[in-house]
Amino acid sequence: MADSNEMTINLVVLGRTQTGKSAAGNRLLGSDDFESQLSPSSVTTCCSLRSSCRISGITRRNGCELALRVRVLDTPGYPHSSLSKEWVRETVRSALAHHFREEGLHLALLVLRADLPLCPDENDHTIQFIQVTNK
């Protein structure tokens, strides 16, 4: 937390390739900071951290008004269309340690495609990726 009147939420966006992770990150921030486009292959190739502006009057703690700041870490898809699973795993692990070392990770958002049926085996691989990466 930068000061006692500001609350920061650290969030990582994870999911399979072509699920809309970057678009979800942009929606959370109210921006177009992350590259997001419809493509037949993976768009995001490295982790990227962006922060929202300082949003005042969003919440209260002990009767005092707090400002909120959201920090979003966008990640490459897993599995990626051109990068190895090991490279993606290590890149995400390194970015989490680097960006959220002091305050820690608060939320992990798993993005799934709504237009495809849920496939338990595929989602299990993504959840295992999250568990292994966050150790």
PDB file of C-alpha atoms in Angstrom, residues 41-86:
ATOM      1  CA  SER A  41      -2.610 -17.507 -32.952  1.00  0.00           C
ATOM      2  CA  SER A  42      -1.431 -16.184 -29.586  1.00  0.00           C
ATOM      3  CA  VAL A  43      -1.004 -12.397 -29.377  1.00  0.00           C
ATOM      4  CA  THR A  44       0.611 -11.881 -25.950  1.00  0.00           C
ATOM      5  CA  THR A  45       4.206 -13.136 -25.762  1.00  0.00           C
ATOM      6  CA  CYS A  46       5.407 -11.641 -22.470  1.00  0.00           C
ATOM      7  CA  CYS A  47       3.972 -10.526 -19.153  1.00  0.00           C
ATOM      8  CA  SER A  48       2.937  -6.901 -18.872  1.00  0.00           C
ATOM      9  CA  LEU A  49       1.888  -4.896 -15.797  1.00  0.00           C
ATOM     10  CA  ARG A  50      -0.457  -1.912 -15.940  1.00  0.00           C
ATOM     11  CA  SER A  51      -2.197   0.084 -13.214  1.00  0.00           C
ATOM     12  CA  SER A  52      -5.516   1.843 -13.032  1.00  0.00           C
ATOM     13  CA  CYS A  53      -5.745   5.474 -12.110  1.00  0.00           C
ATOM     14  CA  ARG A  54      -6.366   6.301  -8.460  1.00  0.00           C
ATOM     15  CA  ILE A  55     -10.109   5.845  -7.889  1.00  0.00           C
ATOM     16  CA  SER A  56     -11.254   7.936  -4.927  1.00  0.00           C
ATOM     17  CA  GLY A  57     -14.204   7.272  -2.663  1.00  0.00           C
ATOM     18  CA  ILE A  58     -14.579   3.641  -3.627  1.00  0.00           C
ATOM     19  CA  THR A  59     -14.441   2.069  -0.185  1.00  0.00           C
ATOM     20  CA  ARG A  60     -14.161   2.836   3.506  1.00  0.00           C
ATOM     21  CA  ARG A  61     -12.033   1.417   6.299  1.00  0.00           C
ATOM     22  CA  ASN A  62     -12.638   2.409   9.910  1.00  0.00           C
ATOM     23  CA  GLY A  63     -14.786   5.335   8.779  1.00  0.00           C
ATOM     24  CA  CYS A  64     -12.090   6.763   6.490  1.00  0.00           C
ATOM     25  CA  GLU A  65     -12.492   7.030   2.746  1.00  0.00           C
ATOM     26  CA  LEU A  66      -9.940   5.082   0.741  1.00  0.00           C
ATOM     27  CA  ALA A  67      -8.761   5.371  -2.842  1.00  0.00           C
ATOM     28  CA  LEU A  68      -8.414   2.187  -4.863  1.00  0.00           C
ATOM     29  CA  ARG A  69      -5.747   1.292  -7.398  1.00  0.00           C
ATOM     30  CA  VAL A  70      -5.839  -1.950  -9.398  1.00  0.00           C
ATOM     31  CA  ARG A  71      -2.636  -3.448 -10.806  1.00  0.00           C
ATOM     32  CA  VAL A  72      -3.195  -6.044 -13.547  1.00  0.00           C
ATOM     33  CA  LEU A  73      -0.538  -8.467 -14.799  1.00  0.00           C
ATOM     34  CA  ASP A  74      -1.393  -9.767 -18.275  1.00  0.00           C
ATOM     35  CA  THR A  75       0.210 -13.098 -19.175  1.00  0.00           C
ATOM     36  CA  PRO A  76       0.807 -15.190 -22.295  1.00  0.00           C
ATOM     37  CA  GLY A  77      -1.681 -17.970 -22.917  1.00  0.00           C
ATOM     38  CA  TYR A  78      -1.033 -21.489 -21.741  1.00  0.00           C
ATOM     39  CA  PRO A  79      -0.436 -23.408 -23.866  1.00  0.00           C
ATOM     40  CA  HIS A  80       0.948 -20.785 -26.237  1.00  0.00           C
ATOM     41  CA  SER A  81       0.905 -21.176 -30.019  1.00  0.00           C
ATOM     42  CA  SER A  82       4.654 -20.501 -30.413  1.00  0.00           C
ATOM     43  CA  LEU A  83       6.265 -20.575 -26.945  1.00  0.00           C
ATOM     44  CA  SER A  84       7.077 -23.650 -24.863  1.00  0.00           C
ATOM     45  CA  LYS A  85       5.036 -24.459 -21.764  1.00  0.00           C
ATOM     46  CA  GLU A  86       8.198 -24.261 -19.640  1.00  0.00           C
TER      47      GLU A  86
END
